[in-house]
PDB file of C-alpha atoms in Angstrom:
ATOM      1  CA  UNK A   1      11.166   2.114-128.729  1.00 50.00           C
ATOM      2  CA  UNK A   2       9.605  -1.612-128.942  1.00 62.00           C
ATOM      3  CA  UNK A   3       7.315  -2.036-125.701  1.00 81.00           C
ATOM      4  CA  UNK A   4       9.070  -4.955-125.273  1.00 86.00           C
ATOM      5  CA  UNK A   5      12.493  -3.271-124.560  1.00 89.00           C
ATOM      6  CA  UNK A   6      10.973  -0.470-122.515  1.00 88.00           C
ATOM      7  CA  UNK A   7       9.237  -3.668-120.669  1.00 89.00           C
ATOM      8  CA  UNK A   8      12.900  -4.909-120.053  1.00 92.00           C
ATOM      9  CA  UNK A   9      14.295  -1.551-118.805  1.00 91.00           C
ATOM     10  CA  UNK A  10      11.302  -1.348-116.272  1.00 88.00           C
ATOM     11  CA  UNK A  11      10.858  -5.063-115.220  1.00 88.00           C
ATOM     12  CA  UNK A  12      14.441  -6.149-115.392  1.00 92.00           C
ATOM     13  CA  UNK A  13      15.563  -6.250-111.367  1.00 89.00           C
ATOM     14  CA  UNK A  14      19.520  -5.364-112.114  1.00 91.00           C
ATOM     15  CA  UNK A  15      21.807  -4.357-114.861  1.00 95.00           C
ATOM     16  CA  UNK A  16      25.667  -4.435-115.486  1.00 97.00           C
ATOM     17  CA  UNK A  17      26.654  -1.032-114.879  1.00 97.00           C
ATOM     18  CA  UNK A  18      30.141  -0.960-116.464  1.00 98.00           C
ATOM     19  CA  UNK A  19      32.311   1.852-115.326  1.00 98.00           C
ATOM     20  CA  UNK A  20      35.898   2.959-116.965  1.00 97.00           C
ATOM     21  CA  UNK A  21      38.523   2.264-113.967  1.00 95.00           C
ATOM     22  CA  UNK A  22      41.451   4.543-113.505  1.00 94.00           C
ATOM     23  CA  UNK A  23      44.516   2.037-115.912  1.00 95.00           C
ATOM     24  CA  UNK A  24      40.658   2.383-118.575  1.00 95.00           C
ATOM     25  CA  UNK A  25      39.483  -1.058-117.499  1.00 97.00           C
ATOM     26  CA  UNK A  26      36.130  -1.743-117.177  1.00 97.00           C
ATOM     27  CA  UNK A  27      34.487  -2.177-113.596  1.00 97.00           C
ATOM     28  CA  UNK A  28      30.957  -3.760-113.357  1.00 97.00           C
ATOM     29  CA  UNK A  29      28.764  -4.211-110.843  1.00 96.00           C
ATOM     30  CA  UNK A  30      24.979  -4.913-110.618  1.00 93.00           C
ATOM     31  CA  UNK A  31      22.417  -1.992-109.658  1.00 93.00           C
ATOM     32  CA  UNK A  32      19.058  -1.180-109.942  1.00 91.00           C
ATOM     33  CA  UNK A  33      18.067   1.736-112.240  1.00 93.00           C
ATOM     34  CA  UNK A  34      15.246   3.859-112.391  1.00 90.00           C
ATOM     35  CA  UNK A  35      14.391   5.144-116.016  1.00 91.00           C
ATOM     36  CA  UNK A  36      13.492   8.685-115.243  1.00 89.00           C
ATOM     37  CA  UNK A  37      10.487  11.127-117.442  1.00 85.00           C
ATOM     38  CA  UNK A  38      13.376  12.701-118.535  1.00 87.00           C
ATOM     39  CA  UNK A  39      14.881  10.259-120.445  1.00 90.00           C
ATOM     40  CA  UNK A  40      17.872   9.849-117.916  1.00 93.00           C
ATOM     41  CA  UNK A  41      18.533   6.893-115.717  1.00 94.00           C
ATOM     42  CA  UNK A  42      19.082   7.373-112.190  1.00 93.00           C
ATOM     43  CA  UNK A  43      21.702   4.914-110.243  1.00 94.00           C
ATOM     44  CA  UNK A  44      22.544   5.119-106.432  1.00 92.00           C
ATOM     45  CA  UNK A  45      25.972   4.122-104.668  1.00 92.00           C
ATOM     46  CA  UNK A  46      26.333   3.678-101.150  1.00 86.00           C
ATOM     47  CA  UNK A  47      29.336   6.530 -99.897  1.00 86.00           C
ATOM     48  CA  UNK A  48      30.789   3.191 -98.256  1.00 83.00           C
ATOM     49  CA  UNK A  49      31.121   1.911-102.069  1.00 86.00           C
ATOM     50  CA  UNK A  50      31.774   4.909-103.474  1.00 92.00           C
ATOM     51  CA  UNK A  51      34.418   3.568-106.704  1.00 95.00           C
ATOM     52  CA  UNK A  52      31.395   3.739-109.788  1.00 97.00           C
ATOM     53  CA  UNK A  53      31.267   7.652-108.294  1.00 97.00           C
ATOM     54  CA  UNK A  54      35.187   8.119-108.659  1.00 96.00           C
ATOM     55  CA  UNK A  55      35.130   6.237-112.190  1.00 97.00           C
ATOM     56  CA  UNK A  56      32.158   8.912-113.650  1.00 98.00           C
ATOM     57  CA  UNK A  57      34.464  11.745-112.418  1.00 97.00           C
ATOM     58  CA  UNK A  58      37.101  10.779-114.118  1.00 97.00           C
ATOM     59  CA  UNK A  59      35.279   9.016-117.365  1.00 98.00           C
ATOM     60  CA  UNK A  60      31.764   9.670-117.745  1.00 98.00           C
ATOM     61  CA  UNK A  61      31.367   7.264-120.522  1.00 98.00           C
ATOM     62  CA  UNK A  62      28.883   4.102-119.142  1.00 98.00           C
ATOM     63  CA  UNK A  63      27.357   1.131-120.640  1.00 98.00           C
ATOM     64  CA  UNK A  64      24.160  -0.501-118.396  1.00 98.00           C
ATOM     65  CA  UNK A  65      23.002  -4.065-119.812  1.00 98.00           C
ATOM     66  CA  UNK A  66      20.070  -5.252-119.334  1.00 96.00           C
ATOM     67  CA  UNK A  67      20.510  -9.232-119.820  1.00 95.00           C
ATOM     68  CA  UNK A  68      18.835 -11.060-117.183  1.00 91.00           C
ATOM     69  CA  UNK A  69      15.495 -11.778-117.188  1.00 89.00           C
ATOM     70  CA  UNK A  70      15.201 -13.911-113.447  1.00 86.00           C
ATOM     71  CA  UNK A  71      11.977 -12.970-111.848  1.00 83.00           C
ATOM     72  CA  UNK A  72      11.282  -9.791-113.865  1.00 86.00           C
ATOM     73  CA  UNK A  73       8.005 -11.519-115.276  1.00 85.00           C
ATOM     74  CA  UNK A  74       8.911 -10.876-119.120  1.00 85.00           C
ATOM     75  CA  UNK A  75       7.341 -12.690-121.029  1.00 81.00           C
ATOM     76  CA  UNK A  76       9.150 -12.730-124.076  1.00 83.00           C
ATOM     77  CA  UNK A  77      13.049 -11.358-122.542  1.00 90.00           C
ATOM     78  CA  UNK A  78      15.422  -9.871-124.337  1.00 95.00           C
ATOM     79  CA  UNK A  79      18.461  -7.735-123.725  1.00 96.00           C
ATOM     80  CA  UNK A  80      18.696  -3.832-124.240  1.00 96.00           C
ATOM     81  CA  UNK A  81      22.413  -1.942-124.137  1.00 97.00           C
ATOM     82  CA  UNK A  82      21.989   1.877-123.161  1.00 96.00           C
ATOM     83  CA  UNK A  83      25.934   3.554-123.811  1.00 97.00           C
ATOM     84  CA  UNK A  84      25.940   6.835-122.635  1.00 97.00           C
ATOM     85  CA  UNK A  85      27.856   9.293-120.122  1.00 97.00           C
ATOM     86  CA  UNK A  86      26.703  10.049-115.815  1.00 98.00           C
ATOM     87  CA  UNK A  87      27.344  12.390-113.760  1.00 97.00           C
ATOM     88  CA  UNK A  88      27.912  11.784-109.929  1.00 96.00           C
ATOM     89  CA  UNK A  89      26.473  13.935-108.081  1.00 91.00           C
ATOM     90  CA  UNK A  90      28.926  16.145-105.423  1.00 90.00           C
ATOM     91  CA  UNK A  91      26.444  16.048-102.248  1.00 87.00           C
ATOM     92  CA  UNK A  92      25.367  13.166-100.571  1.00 89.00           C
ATOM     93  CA  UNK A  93      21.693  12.396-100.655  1.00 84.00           C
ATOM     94  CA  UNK A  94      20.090  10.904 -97.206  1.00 77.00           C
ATOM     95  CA  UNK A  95      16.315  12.354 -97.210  1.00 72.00           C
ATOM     96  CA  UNK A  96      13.564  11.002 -99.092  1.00 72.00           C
ATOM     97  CA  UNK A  97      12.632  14.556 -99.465  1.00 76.00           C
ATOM     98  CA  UNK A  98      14.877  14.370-102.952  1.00 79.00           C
ATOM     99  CA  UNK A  99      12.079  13.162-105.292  1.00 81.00           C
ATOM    100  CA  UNK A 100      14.053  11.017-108.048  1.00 80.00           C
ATOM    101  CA  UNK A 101      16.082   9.432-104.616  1.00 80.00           C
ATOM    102  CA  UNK A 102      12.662   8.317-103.564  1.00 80.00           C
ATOM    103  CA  UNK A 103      11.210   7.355-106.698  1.00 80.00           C
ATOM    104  CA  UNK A 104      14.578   5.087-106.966  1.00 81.00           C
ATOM    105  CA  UNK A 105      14.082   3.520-103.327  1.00 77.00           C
ATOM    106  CA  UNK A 106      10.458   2.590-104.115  1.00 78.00           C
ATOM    107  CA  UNK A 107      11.856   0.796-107.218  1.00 79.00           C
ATOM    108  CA  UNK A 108      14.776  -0.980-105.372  1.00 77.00           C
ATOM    109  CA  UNK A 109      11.846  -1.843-102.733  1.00 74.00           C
ATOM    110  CA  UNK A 110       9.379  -3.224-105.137  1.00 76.00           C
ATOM    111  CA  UNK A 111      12.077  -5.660-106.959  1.00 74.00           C
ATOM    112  CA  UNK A 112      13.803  -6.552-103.513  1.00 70.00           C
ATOM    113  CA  UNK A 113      10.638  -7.413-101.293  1.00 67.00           C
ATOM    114  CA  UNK A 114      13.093  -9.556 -99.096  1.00 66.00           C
ATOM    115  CA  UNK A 115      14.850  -6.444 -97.561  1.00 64.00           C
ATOM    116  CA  UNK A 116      11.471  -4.827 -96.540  1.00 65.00           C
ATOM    117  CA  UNK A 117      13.324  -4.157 -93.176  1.00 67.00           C
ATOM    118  CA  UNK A 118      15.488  -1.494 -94.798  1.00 66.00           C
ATOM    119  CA  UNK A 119      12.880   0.027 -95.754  1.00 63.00           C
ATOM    120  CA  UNK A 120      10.752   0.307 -92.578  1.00 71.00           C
ATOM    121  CA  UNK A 121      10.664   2.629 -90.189  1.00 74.00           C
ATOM    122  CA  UNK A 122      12.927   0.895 -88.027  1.00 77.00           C
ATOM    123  CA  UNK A 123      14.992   0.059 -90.631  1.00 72.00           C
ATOM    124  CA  UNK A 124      15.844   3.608 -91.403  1.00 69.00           C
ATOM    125  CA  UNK A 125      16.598   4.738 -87.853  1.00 72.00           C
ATOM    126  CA  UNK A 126      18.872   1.225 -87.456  1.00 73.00           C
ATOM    127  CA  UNK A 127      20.259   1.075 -91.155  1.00 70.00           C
ATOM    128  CA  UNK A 128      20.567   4.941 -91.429  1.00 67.00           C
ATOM    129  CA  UNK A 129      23.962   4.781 -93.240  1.00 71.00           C
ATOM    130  CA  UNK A 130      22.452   2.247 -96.077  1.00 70.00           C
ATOM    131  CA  UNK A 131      20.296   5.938 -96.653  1.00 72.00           C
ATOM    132  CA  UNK A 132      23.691   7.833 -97.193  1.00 84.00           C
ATOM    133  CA  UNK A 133      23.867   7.657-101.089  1.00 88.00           C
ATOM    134  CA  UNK A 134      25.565   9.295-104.377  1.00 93.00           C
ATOM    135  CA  UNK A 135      23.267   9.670-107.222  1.00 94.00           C
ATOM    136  CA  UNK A 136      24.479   8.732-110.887  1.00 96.00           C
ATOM    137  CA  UNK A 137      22.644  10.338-113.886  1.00 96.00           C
ATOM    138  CA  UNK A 138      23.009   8.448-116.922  1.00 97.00           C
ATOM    139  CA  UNK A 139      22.392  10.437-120.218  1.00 96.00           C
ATOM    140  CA  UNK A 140      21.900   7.848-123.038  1.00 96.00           C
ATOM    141  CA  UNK A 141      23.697   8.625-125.809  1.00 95.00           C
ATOM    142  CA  UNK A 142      22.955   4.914-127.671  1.00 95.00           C
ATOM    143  CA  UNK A 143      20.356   2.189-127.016  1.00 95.00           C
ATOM    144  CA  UNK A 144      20.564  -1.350-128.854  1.00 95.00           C
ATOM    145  CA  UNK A 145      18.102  -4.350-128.205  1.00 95.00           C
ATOM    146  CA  UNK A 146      18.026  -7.394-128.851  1.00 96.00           C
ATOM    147  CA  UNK A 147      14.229  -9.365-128.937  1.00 94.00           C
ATOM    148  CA  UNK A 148      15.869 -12.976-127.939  1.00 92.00           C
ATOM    149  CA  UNK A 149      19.167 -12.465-126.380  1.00 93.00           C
ATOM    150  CA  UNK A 150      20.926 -13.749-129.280  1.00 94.00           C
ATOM    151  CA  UNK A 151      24.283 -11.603-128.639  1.00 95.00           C
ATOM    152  CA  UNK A 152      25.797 -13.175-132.215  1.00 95.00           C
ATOM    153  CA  UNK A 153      23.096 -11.331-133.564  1.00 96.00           C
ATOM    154  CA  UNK A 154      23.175  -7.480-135.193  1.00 96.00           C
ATOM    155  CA  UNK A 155      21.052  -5.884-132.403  1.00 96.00           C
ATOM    156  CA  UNK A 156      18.352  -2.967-133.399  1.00 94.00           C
ATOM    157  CA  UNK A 157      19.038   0.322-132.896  1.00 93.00           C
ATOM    158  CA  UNK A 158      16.383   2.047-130.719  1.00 91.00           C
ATOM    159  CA  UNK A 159      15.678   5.980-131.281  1.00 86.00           C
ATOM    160  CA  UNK A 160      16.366   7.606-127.731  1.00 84.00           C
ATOM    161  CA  UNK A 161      13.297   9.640-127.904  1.00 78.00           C
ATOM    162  CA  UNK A 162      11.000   6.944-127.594  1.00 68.00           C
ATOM    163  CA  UNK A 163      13.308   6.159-124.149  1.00 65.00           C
ATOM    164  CA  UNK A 164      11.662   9.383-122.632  1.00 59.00           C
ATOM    165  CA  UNK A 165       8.095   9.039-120.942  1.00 56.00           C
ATOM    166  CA  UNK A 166       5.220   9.837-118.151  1.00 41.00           C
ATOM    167  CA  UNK A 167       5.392   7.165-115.347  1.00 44.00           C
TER     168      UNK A 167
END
């Protein structure tokens, strides 16, 4: 994969998740993934907001776009499309003893340095339900970039190996 659309994936602060609704609409909303060593990408829903968790069981089939570059730092942004299928997890994840929950709220604190407060101490003991979270696992299954967010353009095709790597 082009460092330049691994660069996006890391540095971008959101993406449009895009969801399949129950009529096979699409729902978006923006959320901040972590890309995982695994290859997978890890997404978080509130159980107050739990609808992208209820679309995944009954579609896995996902699309997360990467188009906006505000604040990310990129110097030269583009836009990357991972298509591919999640999984929502059953239980309901409220320690930071879960290791990919933690690495996830260390990447949602870095991008969001505004809402330090949730992630204080005091935050967590007042805030305690913002904690209360379904993880998404997003498999991709197709990756396509685009160096200058031209979307009239053919996009590249990125090989999904190159997605996996060592933080």
């Amino acid at each position: 994969m082009p460092t330049a659309a691994l660069d996006i994936i890391d540095r971008y602060f959101t993406c449009e998740f895009t969801t399949l609704g129950r009529g096979g609409a699409p729902q978006t909303w923006p959320v901040s993934p972590r890309l995982l060593t695994d290859g997978r990408f890890l997404v978080a829903t509130s159980i107050g907001l739990p609808q992208k968790a209820f679309n995944i069981r009954r579609d896995p089939r996902v699309s997360m776009l990467f188009s906006e570059p505000a604040g990310s730092g990129v110097a030269t942004p583009g836009a990357v499309l991972i298509q591919g299928d999640a999984v929502a997890d059953d239980a309901v994840v409220t320690s930071f003893t879960d290791p990919d929950f933690a690495a996830l709220m260390r990447t949602v604190a870095a991008r969001q340095p505004a809402g330090a407060i949730w992630h204080s101490q005091v935050g967590r003991r007042v805030f305690w339900s913002y904690y209360m979270r379904i993880l998404m696992h997003v498999t991709p299954r197709r990756a396509l970039y685009w160096p200058d967010r031209d979307f009239t353009s053919a996009p590249n095709e990125l090989d999904l190996a190159e997605v996996r790597r060592v933080d």
